[in-house]
PDB file of C-alpha atoms in Angstrom:
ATOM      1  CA  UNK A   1       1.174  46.350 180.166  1.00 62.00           C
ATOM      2  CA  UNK A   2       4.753  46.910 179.346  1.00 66.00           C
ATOM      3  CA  UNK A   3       3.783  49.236 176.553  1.00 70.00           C
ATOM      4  CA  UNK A   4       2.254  51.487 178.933  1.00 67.00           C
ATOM      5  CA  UNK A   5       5.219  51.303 181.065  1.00 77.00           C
ATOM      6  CA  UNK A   6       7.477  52.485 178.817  1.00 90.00           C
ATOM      7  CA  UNK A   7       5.625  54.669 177.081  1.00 93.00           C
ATOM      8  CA  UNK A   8       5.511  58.509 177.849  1.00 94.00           C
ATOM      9  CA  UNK A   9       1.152  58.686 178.327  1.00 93.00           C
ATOM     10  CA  UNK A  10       1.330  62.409 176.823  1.00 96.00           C
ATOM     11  CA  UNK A  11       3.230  62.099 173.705  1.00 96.00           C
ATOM     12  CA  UNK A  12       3.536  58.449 172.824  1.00 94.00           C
ATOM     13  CA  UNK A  13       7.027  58.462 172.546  1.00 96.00           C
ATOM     14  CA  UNK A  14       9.236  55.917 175.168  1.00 95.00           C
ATOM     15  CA  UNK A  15       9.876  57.209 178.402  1.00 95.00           C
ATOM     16  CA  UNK A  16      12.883  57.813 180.401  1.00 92.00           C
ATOM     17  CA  UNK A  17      13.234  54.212 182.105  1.00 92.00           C
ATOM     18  CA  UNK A  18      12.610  52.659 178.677  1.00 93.00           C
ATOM     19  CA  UNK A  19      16.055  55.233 177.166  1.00 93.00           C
ATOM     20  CA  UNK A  20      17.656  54.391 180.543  1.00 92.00           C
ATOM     21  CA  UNK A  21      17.599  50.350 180.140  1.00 92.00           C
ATOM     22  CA  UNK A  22      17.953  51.159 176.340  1.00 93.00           C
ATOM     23  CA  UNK A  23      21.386  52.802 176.480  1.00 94.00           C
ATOM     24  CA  UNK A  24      22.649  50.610 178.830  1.00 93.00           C
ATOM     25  CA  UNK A  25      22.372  47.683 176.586  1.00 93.00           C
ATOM     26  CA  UNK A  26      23.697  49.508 173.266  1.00 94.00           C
ATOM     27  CA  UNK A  27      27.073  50.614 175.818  1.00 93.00           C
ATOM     28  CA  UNK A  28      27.468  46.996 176.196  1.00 89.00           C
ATOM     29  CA  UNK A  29      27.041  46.224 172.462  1.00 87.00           C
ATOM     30  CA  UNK A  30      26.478  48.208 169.585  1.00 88.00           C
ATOM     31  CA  UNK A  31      27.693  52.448 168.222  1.00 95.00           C
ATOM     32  CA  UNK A  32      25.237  55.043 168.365  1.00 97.00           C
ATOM     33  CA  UNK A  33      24.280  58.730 167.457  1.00 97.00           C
ATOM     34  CA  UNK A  34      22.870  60.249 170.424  1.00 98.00           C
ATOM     35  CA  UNK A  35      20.797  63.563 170.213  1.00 98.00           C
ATOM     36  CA  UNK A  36      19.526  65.689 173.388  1.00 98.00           C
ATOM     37  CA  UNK A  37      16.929  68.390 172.221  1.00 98.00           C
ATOM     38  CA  UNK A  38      14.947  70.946 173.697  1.00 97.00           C
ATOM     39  CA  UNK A  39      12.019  72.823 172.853  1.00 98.00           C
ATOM     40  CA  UNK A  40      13.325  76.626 173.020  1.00 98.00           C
ATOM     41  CA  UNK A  41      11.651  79.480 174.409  1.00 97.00           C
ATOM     42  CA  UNK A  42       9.198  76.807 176.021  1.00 97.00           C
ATOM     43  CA  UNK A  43       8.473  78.264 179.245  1.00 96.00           C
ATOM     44  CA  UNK A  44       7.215  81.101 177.236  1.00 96.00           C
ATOM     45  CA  UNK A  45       4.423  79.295 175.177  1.00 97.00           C
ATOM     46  CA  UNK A  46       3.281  77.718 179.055  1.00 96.00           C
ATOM     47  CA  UNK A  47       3.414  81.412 180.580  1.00 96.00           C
ATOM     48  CA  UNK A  48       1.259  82.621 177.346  1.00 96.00           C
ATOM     49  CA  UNK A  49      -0.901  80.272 176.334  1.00 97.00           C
ATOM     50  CA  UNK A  50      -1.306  77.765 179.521  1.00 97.00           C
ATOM     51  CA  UNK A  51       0.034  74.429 180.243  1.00 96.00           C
ATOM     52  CA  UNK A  52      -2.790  72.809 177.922  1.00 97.00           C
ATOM     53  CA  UNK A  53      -1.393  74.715 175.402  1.00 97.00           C
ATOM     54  CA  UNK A  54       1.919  73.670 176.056  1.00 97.00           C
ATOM     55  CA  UNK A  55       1.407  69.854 175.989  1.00 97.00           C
ATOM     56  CA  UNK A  56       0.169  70.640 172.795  1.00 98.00           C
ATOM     57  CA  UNK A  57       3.657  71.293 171.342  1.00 98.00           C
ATOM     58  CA  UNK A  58       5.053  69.175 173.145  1.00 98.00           C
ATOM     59  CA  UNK A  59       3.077  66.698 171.260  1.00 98.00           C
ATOM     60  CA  UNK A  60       3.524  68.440 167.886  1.00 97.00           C
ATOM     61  CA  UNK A  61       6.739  68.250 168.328  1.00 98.00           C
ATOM     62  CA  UNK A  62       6.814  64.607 169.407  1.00 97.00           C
ATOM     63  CA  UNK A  63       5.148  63.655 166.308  1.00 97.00           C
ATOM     64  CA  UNK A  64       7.713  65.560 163.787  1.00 96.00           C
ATOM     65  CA  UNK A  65      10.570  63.736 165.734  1.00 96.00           C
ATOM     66  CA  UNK A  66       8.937  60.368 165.047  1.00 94.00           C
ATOM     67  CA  UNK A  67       8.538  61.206 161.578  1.00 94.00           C
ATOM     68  CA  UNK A  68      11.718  62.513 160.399  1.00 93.00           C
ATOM     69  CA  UNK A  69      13.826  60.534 162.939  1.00 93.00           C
ATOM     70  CA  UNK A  70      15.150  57.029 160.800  1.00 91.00           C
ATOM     71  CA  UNK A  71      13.274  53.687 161.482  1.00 89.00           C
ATOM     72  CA  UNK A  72      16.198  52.273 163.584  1.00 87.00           C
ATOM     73  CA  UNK A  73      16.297  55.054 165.877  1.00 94.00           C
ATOM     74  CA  UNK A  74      14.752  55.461 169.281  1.00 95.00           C
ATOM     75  CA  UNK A  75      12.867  58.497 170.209  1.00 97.00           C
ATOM     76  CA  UNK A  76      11.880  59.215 174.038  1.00 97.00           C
ATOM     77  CA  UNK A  77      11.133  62.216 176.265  1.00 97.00           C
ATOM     78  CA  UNK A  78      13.888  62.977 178.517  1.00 94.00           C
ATOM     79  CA  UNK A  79      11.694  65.162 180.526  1.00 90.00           C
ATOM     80  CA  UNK A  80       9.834  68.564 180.557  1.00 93.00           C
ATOM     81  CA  UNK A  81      10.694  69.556 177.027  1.00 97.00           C
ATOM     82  CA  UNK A  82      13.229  67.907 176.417  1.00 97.00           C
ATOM     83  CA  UNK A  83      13.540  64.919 173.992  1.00 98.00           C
ATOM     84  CA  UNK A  84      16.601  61.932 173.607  1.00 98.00           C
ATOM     85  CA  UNK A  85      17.082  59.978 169.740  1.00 98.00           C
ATOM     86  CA  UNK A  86      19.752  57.082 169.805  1.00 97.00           C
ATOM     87  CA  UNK A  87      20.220  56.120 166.468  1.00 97.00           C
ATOM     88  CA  UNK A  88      21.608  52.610 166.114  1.00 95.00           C
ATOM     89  CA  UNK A  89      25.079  52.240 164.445  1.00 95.00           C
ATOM     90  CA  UNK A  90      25.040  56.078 163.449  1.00 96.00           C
ATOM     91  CA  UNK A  91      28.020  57.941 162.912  1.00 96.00           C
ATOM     92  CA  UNK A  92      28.430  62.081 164.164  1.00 97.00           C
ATOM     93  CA  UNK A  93      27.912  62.726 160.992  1.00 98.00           C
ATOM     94  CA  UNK A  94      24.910  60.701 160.295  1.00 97.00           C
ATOM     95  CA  UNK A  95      23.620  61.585 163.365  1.00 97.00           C
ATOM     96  CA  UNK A  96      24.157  65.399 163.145  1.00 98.00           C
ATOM     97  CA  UNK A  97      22.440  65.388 159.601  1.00 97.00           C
ATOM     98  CA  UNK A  98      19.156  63.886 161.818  1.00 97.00           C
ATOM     99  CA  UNK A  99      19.291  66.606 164.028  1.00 98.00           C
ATOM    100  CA  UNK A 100      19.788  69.435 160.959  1.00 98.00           C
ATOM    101  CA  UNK A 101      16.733  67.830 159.462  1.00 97.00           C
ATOM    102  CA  UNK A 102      14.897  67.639 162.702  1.00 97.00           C
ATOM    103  CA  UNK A 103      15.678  71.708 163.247  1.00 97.00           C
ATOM    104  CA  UNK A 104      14.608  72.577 159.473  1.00 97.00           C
ATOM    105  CA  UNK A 105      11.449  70.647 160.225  1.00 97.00           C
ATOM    106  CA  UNK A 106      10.360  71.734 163.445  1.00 97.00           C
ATOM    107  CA  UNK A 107      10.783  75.247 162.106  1.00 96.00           C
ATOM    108  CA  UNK A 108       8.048  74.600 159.549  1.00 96.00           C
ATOM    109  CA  UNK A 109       5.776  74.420 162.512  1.00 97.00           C
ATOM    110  CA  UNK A 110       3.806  77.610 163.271  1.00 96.00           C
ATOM    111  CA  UNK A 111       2.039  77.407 166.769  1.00 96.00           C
ATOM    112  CA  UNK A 112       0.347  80.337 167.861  1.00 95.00           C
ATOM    113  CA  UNK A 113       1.521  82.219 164.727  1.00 93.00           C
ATOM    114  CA  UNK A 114       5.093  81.678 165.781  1.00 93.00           C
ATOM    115  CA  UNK A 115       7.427  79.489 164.417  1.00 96.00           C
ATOM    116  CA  UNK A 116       8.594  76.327 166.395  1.00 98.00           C
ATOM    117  CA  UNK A 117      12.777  75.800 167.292  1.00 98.00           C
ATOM    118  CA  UNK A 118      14.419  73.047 169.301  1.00 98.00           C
ATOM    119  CA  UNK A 119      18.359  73.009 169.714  1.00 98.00           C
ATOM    120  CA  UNK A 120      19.776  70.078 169.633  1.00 98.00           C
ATOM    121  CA  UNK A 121      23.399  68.485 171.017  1.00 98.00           C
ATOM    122  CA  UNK A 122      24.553  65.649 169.193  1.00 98.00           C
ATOM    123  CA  UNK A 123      27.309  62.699 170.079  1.00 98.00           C
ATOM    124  CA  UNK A 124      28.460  59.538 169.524  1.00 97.00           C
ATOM    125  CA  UNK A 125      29.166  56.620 171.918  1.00 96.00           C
ATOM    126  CA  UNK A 126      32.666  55.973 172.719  1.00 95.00           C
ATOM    127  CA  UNK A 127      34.542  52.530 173.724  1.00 92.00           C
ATOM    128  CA  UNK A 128      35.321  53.670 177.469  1.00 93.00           C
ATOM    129  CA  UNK A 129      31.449  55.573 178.135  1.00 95.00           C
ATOM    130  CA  UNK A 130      28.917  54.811 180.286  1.00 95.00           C
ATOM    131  CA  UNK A 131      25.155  56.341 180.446  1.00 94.00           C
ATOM    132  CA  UNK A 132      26.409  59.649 182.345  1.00 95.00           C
ATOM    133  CA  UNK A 133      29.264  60.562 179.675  1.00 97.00           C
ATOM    134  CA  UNK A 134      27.343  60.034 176.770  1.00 97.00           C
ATOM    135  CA  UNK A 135      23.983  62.263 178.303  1.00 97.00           C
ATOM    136  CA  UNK A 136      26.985  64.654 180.185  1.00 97.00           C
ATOM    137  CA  UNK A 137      28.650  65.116 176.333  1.00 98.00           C
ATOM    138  CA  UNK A 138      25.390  65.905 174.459  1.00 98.00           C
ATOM    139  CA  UNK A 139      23.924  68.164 177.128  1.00 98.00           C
ATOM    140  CA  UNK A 140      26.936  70.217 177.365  1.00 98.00           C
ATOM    141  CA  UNK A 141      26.716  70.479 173.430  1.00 98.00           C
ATOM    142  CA  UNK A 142      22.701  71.362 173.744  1.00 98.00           C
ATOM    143  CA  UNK A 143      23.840  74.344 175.962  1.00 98.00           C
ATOM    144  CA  UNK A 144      26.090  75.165 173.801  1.00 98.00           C
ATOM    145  CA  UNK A 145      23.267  75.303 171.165  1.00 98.00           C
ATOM    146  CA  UNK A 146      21.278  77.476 173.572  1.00 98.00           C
ATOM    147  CA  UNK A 147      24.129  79.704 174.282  1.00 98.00           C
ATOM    148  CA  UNK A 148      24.978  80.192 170.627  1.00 98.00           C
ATOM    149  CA  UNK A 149      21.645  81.433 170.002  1.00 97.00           C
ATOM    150  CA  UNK A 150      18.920  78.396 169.894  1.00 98.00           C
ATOM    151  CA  UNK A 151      17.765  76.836 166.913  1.00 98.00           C
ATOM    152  CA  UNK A 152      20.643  75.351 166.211  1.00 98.00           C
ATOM    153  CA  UNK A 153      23.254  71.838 166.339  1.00 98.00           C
ATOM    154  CA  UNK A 154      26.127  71.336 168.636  1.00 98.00           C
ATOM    155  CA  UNK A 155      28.091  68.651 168.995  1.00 98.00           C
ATOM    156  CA  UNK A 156      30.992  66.858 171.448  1.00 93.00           C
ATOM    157  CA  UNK A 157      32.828  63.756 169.605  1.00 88.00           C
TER     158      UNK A 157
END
């Protein structure tokens, strides 16, 4: 039971109330790397190819994330196509390196005979944060990312 209720049912990955309760206990304890990614050019793949199709990456991509992403990190949909990774005790630099090696991967992934790209904003917890400033830091770095041209890492210390 409490697998399934913090489990996302289409990818596997945790859900959003499992990240939520997550983060709040590493603010009260513990450093962390904190990516926010999103698929790009998604919308496009569900106007194309149909929702069914769409699911599909977003479950191709789920799987890459929980195979490059390091064994103390947690890996959750955020929602839609978009995708959280708090890495325990990570530094920017750590946890920007995850999220170059999570881009390089992805874009090994051909679906539909084009190639897959996320872009991804990276941050770190800070001493005075709470869940909003952390997820308000990283998604102003992911749309930087987008604005910048996609396929790429941001980052707010």
């Amino acid at each position: 039971m409490k697998k399934l209720a913090e489990t996302d049912k289409l990818t596997g990955l945790f859900n959003r109330e499992k990240l939520d309760r997550t983060l709040s206990s590493l603010l009260k304890s513990s450093n962390f790397g904190f990516i926010l990614l999103d698929i790009d050019y998604f919308k496009e793949i569900n106007d194309t190819y149909g929702h069914l199709e769409g699911d599909k990456a977003l479950v191709i991509v789920s799987n890459k994330l929980k195979s490059v992403s390091p064994s103390k990190a947690l890996c959750a949909r955020w929602g839609g196509e978009e995708f959280v990774i708090i890495i325990e005790g990570a530094t920017l630099d750590e946890t920007k390196e995850v999220a170059t090696t999570i881009i390089t991967d992805i874009n090994g992934i051909y679906f539909h005979e084009k190639r897959l790209s996320v872009s991804c904003g990276v941050t770190i917890n800070h001493s005075d944060d709470n869940t909003l400033t952390v997820i308000e830091r990283a998604d102003l770095a992911l749309y930087r990312a987008k604005k910048n041209g996609r396929n790429r890492v941001e980052y707010n210390e």
